mmCIF file of C-alpha atoms in Angstrom:
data_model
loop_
_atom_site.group_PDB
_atom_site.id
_atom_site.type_symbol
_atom_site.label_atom_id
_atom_site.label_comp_id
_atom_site.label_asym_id
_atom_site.label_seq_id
_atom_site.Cartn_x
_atom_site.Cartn_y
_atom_site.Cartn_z
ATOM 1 C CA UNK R 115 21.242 -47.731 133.696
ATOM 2 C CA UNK R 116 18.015 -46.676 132.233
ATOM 3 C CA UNK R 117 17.388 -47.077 128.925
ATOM 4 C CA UNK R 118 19.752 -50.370 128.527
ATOM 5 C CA UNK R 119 17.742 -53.405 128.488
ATOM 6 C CA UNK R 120 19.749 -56.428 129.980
ATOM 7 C CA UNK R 121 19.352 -59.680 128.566
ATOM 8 C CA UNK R 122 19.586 -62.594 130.858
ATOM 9 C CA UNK R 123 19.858 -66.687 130.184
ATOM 10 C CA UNK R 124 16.719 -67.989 129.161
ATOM 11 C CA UNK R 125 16.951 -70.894 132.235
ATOM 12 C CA UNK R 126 15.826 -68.585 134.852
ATOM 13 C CA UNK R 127 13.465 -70.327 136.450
ATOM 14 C CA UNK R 128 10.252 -68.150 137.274
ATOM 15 C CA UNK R 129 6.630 -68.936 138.826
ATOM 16 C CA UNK R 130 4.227 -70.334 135.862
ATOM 17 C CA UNK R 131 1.024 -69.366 136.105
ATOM 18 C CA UNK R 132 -1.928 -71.755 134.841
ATOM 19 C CA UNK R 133 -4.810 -69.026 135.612
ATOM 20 C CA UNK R 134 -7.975 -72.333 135.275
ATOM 21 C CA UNK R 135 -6.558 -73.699 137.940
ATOM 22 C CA UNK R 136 -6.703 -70.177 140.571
ATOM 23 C CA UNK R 137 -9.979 -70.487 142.964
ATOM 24 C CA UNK R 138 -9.020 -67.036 144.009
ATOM 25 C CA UNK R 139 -8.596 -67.935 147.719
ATOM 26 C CA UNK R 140 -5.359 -65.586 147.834
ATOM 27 C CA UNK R 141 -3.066 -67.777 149.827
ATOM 28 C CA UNK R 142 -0.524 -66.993 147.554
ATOM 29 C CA UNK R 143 -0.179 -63.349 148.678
ATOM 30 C CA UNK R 144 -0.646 -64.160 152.449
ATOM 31 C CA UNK R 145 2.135 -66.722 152.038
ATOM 32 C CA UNK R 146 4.241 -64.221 150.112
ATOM 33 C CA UNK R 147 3.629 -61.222 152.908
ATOM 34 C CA UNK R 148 4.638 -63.597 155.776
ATOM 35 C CA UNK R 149 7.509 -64.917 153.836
ATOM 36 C CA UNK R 150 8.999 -61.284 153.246
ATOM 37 C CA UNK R 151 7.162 -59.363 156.203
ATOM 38 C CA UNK R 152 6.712 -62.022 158.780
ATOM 39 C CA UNK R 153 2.992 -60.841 158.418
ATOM 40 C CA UNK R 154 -0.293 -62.240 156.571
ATOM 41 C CA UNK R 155 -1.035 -58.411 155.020
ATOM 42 C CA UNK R 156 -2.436 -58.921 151.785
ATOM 43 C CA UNK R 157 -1.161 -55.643 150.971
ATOM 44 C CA UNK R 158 2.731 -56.529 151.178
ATOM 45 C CA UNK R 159 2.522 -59.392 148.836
ATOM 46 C CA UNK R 160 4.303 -59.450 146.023
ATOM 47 C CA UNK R 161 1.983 -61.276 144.328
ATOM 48 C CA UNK R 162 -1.144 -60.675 143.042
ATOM 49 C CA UNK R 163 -4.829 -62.348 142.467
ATOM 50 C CA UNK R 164 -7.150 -60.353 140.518
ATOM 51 C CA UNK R 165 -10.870 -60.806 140.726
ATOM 52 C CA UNK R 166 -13.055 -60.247 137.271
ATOM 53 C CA UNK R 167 -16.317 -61.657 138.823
ATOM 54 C CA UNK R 168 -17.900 -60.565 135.150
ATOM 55 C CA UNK R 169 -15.971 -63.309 133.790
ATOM 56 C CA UNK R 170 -16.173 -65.785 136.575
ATOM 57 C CA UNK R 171 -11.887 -65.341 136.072
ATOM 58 C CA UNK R 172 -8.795 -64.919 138.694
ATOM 59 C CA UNK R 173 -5.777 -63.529 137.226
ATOM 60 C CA UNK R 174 -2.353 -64.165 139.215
ATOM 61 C CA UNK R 175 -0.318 -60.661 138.862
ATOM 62 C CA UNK R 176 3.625 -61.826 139.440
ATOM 63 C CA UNK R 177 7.233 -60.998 138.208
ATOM 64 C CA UNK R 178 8.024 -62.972 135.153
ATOM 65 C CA UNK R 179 11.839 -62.348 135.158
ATOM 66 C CA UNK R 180 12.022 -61.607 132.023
ATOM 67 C CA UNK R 181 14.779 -62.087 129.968
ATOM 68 C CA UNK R 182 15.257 -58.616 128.755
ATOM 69 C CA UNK R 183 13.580 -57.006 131.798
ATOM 70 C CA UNK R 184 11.856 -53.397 130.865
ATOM 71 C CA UNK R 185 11.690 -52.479 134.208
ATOM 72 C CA UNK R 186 15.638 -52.834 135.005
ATOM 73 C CA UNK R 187 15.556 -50.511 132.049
ATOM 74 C CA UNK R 188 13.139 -48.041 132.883
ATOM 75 C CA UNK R 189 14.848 -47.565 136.689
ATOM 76 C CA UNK R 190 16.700 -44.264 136.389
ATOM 77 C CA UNK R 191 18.884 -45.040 139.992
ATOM 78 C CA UNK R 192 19.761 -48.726 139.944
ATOM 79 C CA UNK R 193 17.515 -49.682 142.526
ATOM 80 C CA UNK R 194 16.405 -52.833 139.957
ATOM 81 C CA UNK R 195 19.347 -55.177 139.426
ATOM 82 C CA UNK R 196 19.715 -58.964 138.283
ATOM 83 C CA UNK R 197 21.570 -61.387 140.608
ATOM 84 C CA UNK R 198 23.721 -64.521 139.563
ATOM 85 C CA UNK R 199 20.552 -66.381 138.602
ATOM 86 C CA UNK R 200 18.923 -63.784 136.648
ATOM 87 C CA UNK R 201 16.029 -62.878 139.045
ATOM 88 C CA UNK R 202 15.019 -59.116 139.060
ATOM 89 C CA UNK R 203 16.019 -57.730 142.553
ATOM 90 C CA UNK R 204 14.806 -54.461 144.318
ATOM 91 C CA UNK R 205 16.808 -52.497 146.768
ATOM 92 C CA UNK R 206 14.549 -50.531 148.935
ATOM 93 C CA UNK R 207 16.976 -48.374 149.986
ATOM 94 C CA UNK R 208 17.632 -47.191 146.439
ATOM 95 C CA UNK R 209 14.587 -46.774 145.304
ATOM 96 C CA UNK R 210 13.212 -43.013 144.721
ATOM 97 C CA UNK R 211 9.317 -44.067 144.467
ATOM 98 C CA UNK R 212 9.059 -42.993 141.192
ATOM 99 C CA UNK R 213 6.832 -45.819 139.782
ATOM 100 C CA UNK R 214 8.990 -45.792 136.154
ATOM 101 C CA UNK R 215 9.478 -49.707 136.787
ATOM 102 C CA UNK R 216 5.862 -50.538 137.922
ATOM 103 C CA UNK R 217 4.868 -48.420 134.289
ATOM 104 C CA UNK R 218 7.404 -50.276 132.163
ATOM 105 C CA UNK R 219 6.626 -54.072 133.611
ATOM 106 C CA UNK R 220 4.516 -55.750 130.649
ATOM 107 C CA UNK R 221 2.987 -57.890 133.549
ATOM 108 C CA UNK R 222 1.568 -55.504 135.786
ATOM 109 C CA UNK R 223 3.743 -57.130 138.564
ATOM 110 C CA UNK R 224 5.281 -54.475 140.529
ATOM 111 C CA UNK R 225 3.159 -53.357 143.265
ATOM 112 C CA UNK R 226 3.172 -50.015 144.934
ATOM 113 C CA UNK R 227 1.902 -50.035 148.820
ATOM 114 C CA UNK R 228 0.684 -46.201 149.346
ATOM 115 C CA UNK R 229 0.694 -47.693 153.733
ATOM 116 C CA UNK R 230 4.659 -48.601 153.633
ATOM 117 C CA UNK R 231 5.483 -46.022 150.595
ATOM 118 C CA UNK R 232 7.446 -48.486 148.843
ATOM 119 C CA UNK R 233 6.894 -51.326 145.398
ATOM 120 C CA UNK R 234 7.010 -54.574 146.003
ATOM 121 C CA UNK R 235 8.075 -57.486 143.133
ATOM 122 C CA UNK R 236 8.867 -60.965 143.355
ATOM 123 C CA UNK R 237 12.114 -62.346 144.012
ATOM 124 C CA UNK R 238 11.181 -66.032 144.196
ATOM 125 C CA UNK R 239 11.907 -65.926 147.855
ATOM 126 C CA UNK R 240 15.272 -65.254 147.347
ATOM 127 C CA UNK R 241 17.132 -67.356 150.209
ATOM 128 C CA UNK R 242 14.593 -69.507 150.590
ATOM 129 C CA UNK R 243 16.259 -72.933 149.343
ATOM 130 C CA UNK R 244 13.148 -74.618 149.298
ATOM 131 C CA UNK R 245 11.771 -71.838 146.547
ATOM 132 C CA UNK R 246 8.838 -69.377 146.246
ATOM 133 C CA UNK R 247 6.614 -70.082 149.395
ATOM 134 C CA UNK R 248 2.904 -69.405 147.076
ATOM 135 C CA UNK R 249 4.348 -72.245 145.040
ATOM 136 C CA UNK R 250 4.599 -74.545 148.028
ATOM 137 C CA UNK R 251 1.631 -73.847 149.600
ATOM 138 C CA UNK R 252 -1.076 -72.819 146.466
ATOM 139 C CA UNK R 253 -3.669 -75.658 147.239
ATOM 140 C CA UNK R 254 -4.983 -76.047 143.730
ATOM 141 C CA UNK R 255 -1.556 -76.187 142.143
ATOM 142 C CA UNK R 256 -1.817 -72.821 139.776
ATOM 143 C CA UNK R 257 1.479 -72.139 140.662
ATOM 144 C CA UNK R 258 4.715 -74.035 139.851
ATOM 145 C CA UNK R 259 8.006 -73.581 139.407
ATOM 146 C CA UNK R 260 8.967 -73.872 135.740
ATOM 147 C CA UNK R 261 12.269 -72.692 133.634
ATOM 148 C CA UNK R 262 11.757 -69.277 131.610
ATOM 149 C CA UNK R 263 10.290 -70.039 128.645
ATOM 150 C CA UNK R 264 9.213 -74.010 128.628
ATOM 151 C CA UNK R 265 6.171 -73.480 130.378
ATOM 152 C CA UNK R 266 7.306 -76.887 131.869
ATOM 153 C CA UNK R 267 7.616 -77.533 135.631
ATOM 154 C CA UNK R 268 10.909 -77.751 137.423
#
């Protein structure tokens, strides 16, 4: 698998990120890590806000589902695959730690957690028919649901 780069439809929808909106109070990743963990552990989120306090900025660090995704490509045991709706999945159990996808994601959005010894990405709360949980509960609204590569919301 590595080296081939996938190409998915370009209707995936993924979590747009409007970065003026983010007050950096981080629900986002606590709703993310009790979603997938059934834990608020900021740490286990598999999303990410970024402080630069020099700029007065927050940047929101999450899987874009790309359409050609590098970091399917760059996983050397198939522990990255795409499902029926195009989302980037991870399979823990397949996964050899060697942080080739984390290097190869153009987003910074694969996360590795040195306590657990395993990454972490978004899979827009796969099984969750109500979608991504940091969408549903981001109070400022940075975060929406939007088809890959309109921007627009869903």
């Amino acid at each position: 698998m590595a080296g081939q780069v996938p190409s998915v439809a370009s209707s995936v929808r993924r979590v747009h990120v409007q970065p003026d909106r983010c007050h950096g109070c981080q629900t986002c990743m606590l709703a993310c890590s009790l979603s997938h963990e059934g834990q608020c552990h900021l740490g286990l989120a598999r999303v990410r806000v970024r402080k630069d306090m020099a700029r007065f900025l927050f940047e929101i660090r999450i899987c874009q589902h790309c359409e050609s995704p590098e970091c399917l490509a760059a996983c050397p045991t198939g522990a990255l695959s795409l499902d029926e709706r195009g989302v980037v999945l991870m399979d823990d159990g397949v996964c050899t730690r060697c942080g080739l996808c984390a290097d190869a994601c153009p987003y910074d959005a694969i996360f590795y957690n040195a306590e657990e010894d395993r990454y972490l990405k978004c899979d827009l709360c796969a099984g969750r028919a109500e979608g991504p949980l940091c969408v549903a509960l981001c109070p400022t609204g940075a975060l929406t649901v939007s088809e890959a590569g309109t921007g627009g919301e869903v």
